[in-house]
Amino acid sequence: MKKHNFSAGPSILPQEVFQKASEAILNFNDSGLSLLEISHRSKDFVAVMDEARAIVKRLMNLGDDYEVLYLQGGASLQFLMVPYNLLSVDGKAAYTNTGTWAAGAIKEAKMIGNVDVVATSKEANYSYIPKEFKVGSEYDYFHCTSNNTIFGTQMKEFPKVDTLLVCDMSSDIFSRELDFSQFDLIYAGAQKNMGPAGATLVVVKKSILGKTGRTIPTYLDYAVHIDKESMSNTPPVFAVYASYLTLKHLEDNGGIAAAEARNNAKAKLLYDEIDSNPNFQGVSAIEDRSFMNVTFTLTDESKQEAFDAAWKAAGISGLNGHRSVGGYRASIYNAMPIESVQVLVDVMKSI
Ligand SMILES: *Cc1c(COP(=O)(O)O)cnc(C)c1O
């Protein structure tokens, strides 16, 4: 039986993507060869890479001043690549600390240069998004995390800053319409909302590069990857192909606008149950609630055994909260059908 998979990442993808990706492993484009055994420089794979990059620009409505890259190393390597490429030798960067991943980004940036944490919600176990801060032109860039996967908070608006705007969108990329042109650099590990683990998306405005006065190691240099069209070394061909299929599926099903409408309906269904059912309570500030990772707890711990047994029996998997928060976390990424959310809500009503 196919499970209702609420895992935070790697996570659910459209069933059709699993199907097509499996076919390509056995026989890619009717070539008689597996996707896994052909050269990444073959005509068929170069076409995949080109289209995977083009589709991102179409979905985000971005022009030729932006470049799209598929790299490796996950969002975690971007924690390092961003300061290497944007933080000048004697400059400083501004960061908000809104969760475990933001803290990880800050830690890496501090290895490269000067970092100011301009706002944090750490004192409240990251249960809200801090909003009262200013970032001036004395900073080389400002870095934020759009969705805090572990704690279940999400930035609903992005601050106007007098410097470059950089965002880790790993866990809510392509989930809602945004003016993507307000960002100078966006990155995301693919495995939350746009593909399998192994590929990392970077969208960068070309004109911001080459200004730090640093010597950048080859793999860490965005300019190298731009120049080589994401083929500076062997790309993760399977992960890029499955990401391409995922984004194509999104585009063919109404694009980001339609995904956002579905995501809003799913989030409303689940949060309404959390708010109206006396057995449950939300974890994060209501105005900052994530529409991707819904965190909640039981009001009465003695019901835990019954609830855990009930959701497992209903075919639900991946509902346990992260160890730093406890309770439960339902990740309802783009590919999660509302029917599966309804199954969870029915279980919540039943205990
Ligand atoms: C999962 C996650 C990461 C880490 O991604 P990796 O690809 O595993 O390095 C970073 N930031 C956010 C917001 C995440 O959700």
Coordinates of C-alpha atoms and ligand atoms in Angstrom, one line a residue, residues 8-10 73-79 100-102 105 143 145-150 168-172 187-192 197-200 293 329 333, ligand 1:
A8 CA 10.2 16.6 5.9
G9 CA 12.9 15.7 3.4
P10 CA 13.7 13.8 1.3
G73 CA 26.7 19.6 -1.9
G74 CA 23.2 20.5 -0.9
A75 CA 22.0 23.7 0.7
S76 CA 24.8 23.1 3.2
L77 CA 27.5 23.8 0.7
Q78 CA 25.7 27.0 -0.3
F79 CA 26.1 28.1 3.3
T100 CA 18.7 25.4 12.8
W101 CA 19.5 25.9 9.1
A102 CA 19.9 29.6 9.5
A105 CA 24.5 29.3 7.4
H143 CA 20.8 36.4 4.2
T145 CA 15.7 31.5 5.4
S146 CA 12.3 31.7 3.8
N147 CA 10.9 28.6 5.6
N148 CA 12.2 27.0 8.8
T149 CA 11.7 23.4 8.0
I150 CA 12.3 22.1 11.6
D168 CA 17.7 29.8 1.5
M169 CA 14.4 28.6 0.0
S170 CA 15.1 24.9 0.4
S171 CA 11.8 24.0 1.9
D172 CA 9.3 26.2 0.3
Y187 CA 19.4 28.5 -3.3
A188 CA 17.6 25.3 -2.4
G189 CA 18.5 21.7 -1.9
A190 CA 16.2 19.9 -4.3
Q191 CA 15.0 17.2 -1.9
K192 CA 12.2 19.2 -0.1
A197 CA 18.6 14.6 -2.9
G198 CA 21.8 15.2 -4.9
A199 CA 21.0 18.3 -6.8
T200 CA 21.1 21.9 -5.4
N293 CA 5.9 22.2 7.6
R329 CA 5.4 17.8 12.0
Y333 CA 4.9 19.9 0.2
Ligands
LIG1 C1 17.0 20.7 4.6 C2 17.5 22.1 4.6 C3 18.8 22.5 4.5 C4 19.9 21.5 4.3 O1 19.9 21.0 3.1 P1 21.0 19.9 2.5 O2 20.6 19.9 1.1 O3 20.8 18.7 3.3 O4 22.3 20.5 2.8 C5 19.1 23.8 4.5 N1 18.2 24.8 4.7 C6 16.9 24.5 4.8 C7 15.9 25.6 5.0 C8 16.5 23.1 4.8 O5 15.2 22.8 4.9

